[in-house]
């Protein structure tokens, strides 16, 4: 193994408290929506790409309105996350520091452009990661983004750490082992390794 690629939501942090505030502010500005979102709504969409999230949360709206929402939610969310951050999982920075001394670390998340940058900006954790990728920048699936990042950085034997069935499928599509973060948001039946806490990565690797 030469590297570890991480999912973000449900794996490195829980940003729902901040994101739901941002999205509800965007919703208030849209006269086509008359309800608010909760953290549970967001949990049910974890691991999906933005267009899939819009279809799940707002199935009564058309693609044009979805596109408007993605834009407005992304802009407000980026500002909110840069100012407030999210909840990091226990011992996260200490574990990242220790792992980065042995392996190259990366992030591939199904987020919009600017989301990972906001995570870096508020929590100051970019120093531990070599590179990142997301569909907001490439338009690709998570599995394809993992392969893109692997090729770009010359990775030969990475593992992927995530918390949803979509993460497991992405790792499988990329042909690399999957570490299931059981403390996250999803239920996964097939995996190569599993952790109950983030710091258990130090026991595996």
Short mmCIF file of C-alpha atoms in Angstrom, two decimals:
data_model
loop_
_atom_site.label_atom_id
_atom_site.label_comp_id
_atom_site.label_asym_id
_atom_site.label_seq_id
_atom_site.Cartn_x
_atom_site.Cartn_y
_atom_site.Cartn_z
CA UNK A 1 0.00 0.00 0.00
CA UNK A 2 1.37 3.39 -0.96
CA UNK A 3 -1.53 5.75 -0.24
CA UNK A 4 -4.94 6.29 1.37
CA UNK A 5 -7.81 8.04 -0.42
CA UNK A 6 -10.61 9.34 1.79
CA UNK A 7 -14.25 10.14 1.28
CA UNK A 8 -15.19 13.34 3.15
CA UNK A 9 -18.76 13.39 4.56
CA UNK A 10 -19.28 10.68 7.15
CA UNK A 11 -15.62 9.73 6.97
CA UNK A 12 -13.58 12.79 7.96
CA UNK A 13 -16.31 15.10 9.24
CA UNK A 14 -20.04 15.71 9.75
CA UNK A 15 -20.95 19.03 8.12
CA UNK A 16 -24.72 18.63 8.20
CA UNK A 17 -25.36 21.26 10.89
CA UNK A 18 -23.72 23.95 8.77
CA UNK A 19 -24.91 22.65 5.41
CA UNK A 20 -28.58 22.49 6.42
CA UNK A 21 -28.43 26.16 7.52
CA UNK A 22 -26.87 27.12 4.19
CA UNK A 23 -29.30 25.12 2.08
CA UNK A 24 -32.33 26.43 3.97
CA UNK A 25 -31.13 29.96 3.35
CA UNK A 26 -30.93 29.16 -0.37
CA UNK A 27 -34.41 27.59 -0.23
CA UNK A 28 -35.84 30.73 1.41
CA UNK A 29 -34.71 32.68 -1.63
CA UNK A 30 -36.54 30.33 -4.03
CA UNK A 31 -40.31 30.85 -4.36
CA UNK A 32 -40.79 27.38 -5.88
CA UNK A 33 -40.05 25.60 -2.57
CA UNK A 34 -42.23 25.89 0.54
CA UNK A 35 -40.53 23.55 3.01
CA UNK A 36 -37.26 23.40 4.95
CA UNK A 37 -34.67 20.65 5.22
CA UNK A 38 -33.42 18.78 8.28
CA UNK A 39 -30.17 16.98 9.08
CA UNK A 40 -32.03 13.71 8.48
CA UNK A 41 -32.84 14.78 4.92
CA UNK A 42 -29.14 15.35 4.31
CA UNK A 43 -28.18 12.03 5.87
CA UNK A 44 -30.45 10.24 3.40
CA UNK A 45 -28.56 11.80 0.48
CA UNK A 46 -24.99 11.10 1.64
CA UNK A 47 -22.82 9.60 -1.08
CA UNK A 48 -24.94 10.94 -3.95
CA UNK A 49 -23.88 13.49 -6.53
CA UNK A 50 -25.57 16.89 -6.48
CA UNK A 51 -27.98 16.24 -9.35
CA UNK A 52 -29.07 13.00 -7.62
CA UNK A 53 -29.55 14.87 -4.32
CA UNK A 54 -31.79 17.41 -6.04
CA UNK A 55 -33.88 14.64 -7.60
CA UNK A 56 -34.29 12.96 -4.21
CA UNK A 57 -35.05 16.07 -2.16
CA UNK A 58 -37.06 18.02 -4.74
CA UNK A 59 -38.60 15.49 -7.17
CA UNK A 60 -41.41 17.92 -8.06
CA UNK A 61 -38.99 20.46 -9.54
CA UNK A 62 -37.58 20.34 -13.06
CA UNK A 63 -33.94 20.13 -14.12
CA UNK A 64 -33.66 23.87 -14.67
CA UNK A 65 -34.71 24.66 -11.10
CA UNK A 66 -32.42 21.90 -9.82
CA UNK A 67 -29.54 23.59 -11.62
CA UNK A 68 -30.41 26.94 -10.04
CA UNK A 69 -30.56 25.33 -6.60
CA UNK A 70 -27.24 23.56 -7.03
CA UNK A 71 -25.66 26.90 -7.88
CA UNK A 72 -27.22 28.87 -5.00
CA UNK A 73 -26.78 26.10 -2.41
CA UNK A 74 -23.14 25.66 -3.43
CA UNK A 75 -22.33 29.36 -3.14
CA UNK A 76 -23.97 29.85 0.25
CA UNK A 77 -22.67 26.51 1.55
CA UNK A 78 -19.09 27.40 0.62
CA UNK A 79 -19.32 30.67 2.54
CA UNK A 80 -20.93 29.04 5.58
CA UNK A 81 -18.45 26.16 5.72
CA UNK A 82 -15.46 28.47 5.36
CA UNK A 83 -16.78 30.53 8.29
CA UNK A 84 -18.14 27.77 10.56
CA UNK A 85 -16.62 24.46 9.45
CA UNK A 86 -18.09 21.12 10.46
CA UNK A 87 -17.64 18.53 13.19
CA UNK A 88 -14.38 16.60 12.78
CA UNK A 89 -14.40 13.00 13.95
CA UNK A 90 -12.51 12.26 17.15
CA UNK A 91 -8.69 12.39 16.95
CA UNK A 92 -8.89 13.20 13.25
CA UNK A 93 -5.91 15.52 12.94
CA UNK A 94 -3.65 13.39 15.12
CA UNK A 95 -4.43 10.33 13.01
CA UNK A 96 -4.00 12.19 9.72
CA UNK A 97 -0.63 13.50 10.90
CA UNK A 98 0.55 10.00 11.82
CA UNK A 99 -0.73 8.44 8.59
CA UNK A 100 0.78 11.20 6.43
CA UNK A 101 4.21 10.33 7.77
CA UNK A 102 3.90 6.84 6.23
CA UNK A 103 1.49 7.23 3.30
CA UNK A 104 0.35 9.82 0.78
CA UNK A 105 -3.18 11.00 1.64
CA UNK A 106 -5.90 12.14 -0.78
CA UNK A 107 -9.62 13.01 -0.86
CA UNK A 108 -12.22 12.00 -3.45
CA UNK A 109 -15.74 13.14 -2.57
CA UNK A 110 -19.06 13.38 -4.44
CA UNK A 111 -19.29 17.10 -3.77
CA UNK A 112 -19.46 20.33 -5.72
CA UNK A 113 -16.39 22.41 -6.48
CA UNK A 114 -15.30 24.48 -3.48
CA UNK A 115 -16.55 22.04 -0.82
CA UNK A 116 -13.23 20.32 -0.12
CA UNK A 117 -11.54 23.72 -0.27
CA UNK A 118 -13.92 24.97 2.45
CA UNK A 119 -13.06 21.93 4.58
CA UNK A 120 -9.39 22.81 4.17
CA UNK A 121 -9.92 26.53 4.77
CA UNK A 122 -11.71 26.29 8.10
CA UNK A 123 -9.89 23.35 9.67
CA UNK A 124 -6.42 23.89 8.20
CA UNK A 125 -5.97 20.24 7.25
CA UNK A 126 -4.77 20.68 3.65
CA UNK A 127 -1.17 20.20 4.80
CA UNK A 128 -1.85 16.47 5.22
CA UNK A 129 -3.26 15.86 1.72
CA UNK A 130 -1.45 15.72 -1.62
CA UNK A 131 -4.44 16.14 -3.96
CA UNK A 132 -8.23 15.85 -4.21
CA UNK A 133 -10.98 15.37 -6.78
CA UNK A 134 -14.75 15.74 -7.08
CA UNK A 135 -17.50 15.60 -9.72
CA UNK A 136 -18.14 19.34 -9.37
CA UNK A 137 -14.81 19.79 -11.11
CA UNK A 138 -14.77 16.81 -13.48
CA UNK A 139 -18.37 15.69 -13.99
CA UNK A 140 -17.24 12.10 -13.42
CA UNK A 141 -18.46 9.38 -11.07
CA UNK A 142 -16.62 8.74 -7.83
CA UNK A 143 -15.00 5.58 -9.20
CA UNK A 144 -13.81 7.47 -12.25
CA UNK A 145 -12.49 10.29 -10.09
CA UNK A 146 -10.54 7.81 -7.97
CA UNK A 147 -8.95 6.38 -11.11
CA UNK A 148 -8.22 9.89 -12.40
CA UNK A 149 -6.52 10.86 -9.15
CA UNK A 150 -4.56 7.60 -9.09
CA UNK A 151 -3.28 8.18 -12.62
CA UNK A 152 -2.45 11.84 -11.98
CA UNK A 153 -0.41 11.01 -8.89
CA UNK A 154 1.13 7.74 -10.02
CA UNK A 155 -0.54 5.68 -7.28
CA UNK A 156 -0.06 1.94 -7.59
CA UNK A 157 -1.56 0.51 -4.40
CA UNK A 158 -4.03 2.84 -2.66
CA UNK A 159 -7.01 1.99 -0.45
CA UNK A 160 -10.26 3.94 -0.25
CA UNK A 161 -11.89 4.83 3.08
CA UNK A 162 -15.61 5.66 3.02
CA UNK A 163 -18.92 5.11 4.76
CA UNK A 164 -21.56 4.30 2.13
CA UNK A 165 -22.42 1.58 -0.36
CA UNK A 166 -21.63 4.12 -3.08
CA UNK A 167 -18.12 4.44 -1.67
CA UNK A 168 -17.72 0.67 -1.73
CA UNK A 169 -18.84 0.53 -5.35
CA UNK A 170 -16.47 3.36 -6.28
CA UNK A 171 -13.54 1.52 -4.74
CA UNK A 172 -14.59 -1.66 -6.54
CA UNK A 173 -14.88 0.21 -9.85
CA UNK A 174 -11.39 1.60 -9.31
CA UNK A 175 -10.05 -1.86 -8.46
CA UNK A 176 -8.76 -0.97 -4.98
CA UNK A 177 -9.51 -2.24 -1.44
CA UNK A 178 -12.29 -0.59 0.58
CA UNK A 179 -12.21 0.39 4.25
CA UNK A 180 -15.72 0.81 5.70
CA UNK A 181 -16.09 3.63 8.24
CA UNK A 182 -18.92 2.17 10.30
CA UNK A 183 -19.33 5.34 12.37
CA UNK A 184 -20.51 7.25 9.26
CA UNK A 185 -23.87 7.56 7.54
CA UNK A 186 -24.28 4.42 5.45
CA UNK A 187 -24.81 0.68 5.73
CA UNK A 188 -22.30 -1.40 3.79
CA UNK A 189 -22.25 -5.19 3.54
CA UNK A 190 -19.14 -5.77 1.44
CA UNK A 191 -15.72 -4.45 2.47
CA UNK A 192 -12.08 -5.43 2.95
CA UNK A 193 -11.59 -3.72 6.31
CA UNK A 194 -13.90 -1.99 8.78
CA UNK A 195 -13.33 0.60 11.50
CA UNK A 196 -15.60 1.66 14.37
CA UNK A 197 -13.54 4.82 15.05
CA UNK A 198 -11.27 6.91 12.84
CA UNK A 199 -8.19 6.18 14.96
CA UNK A 200 -8.56 2.45 14.26
CA UNK A 201 -6.89 3.19 10.92
CA UNK A 202 -3.62 3.28 12.84
CA UNK A 203 -4.20 -0.32 13.93
CA UNK A 204 -4.89 -1.48 10.36
CA UNK A 205 -2.12 0.49 8.66
#
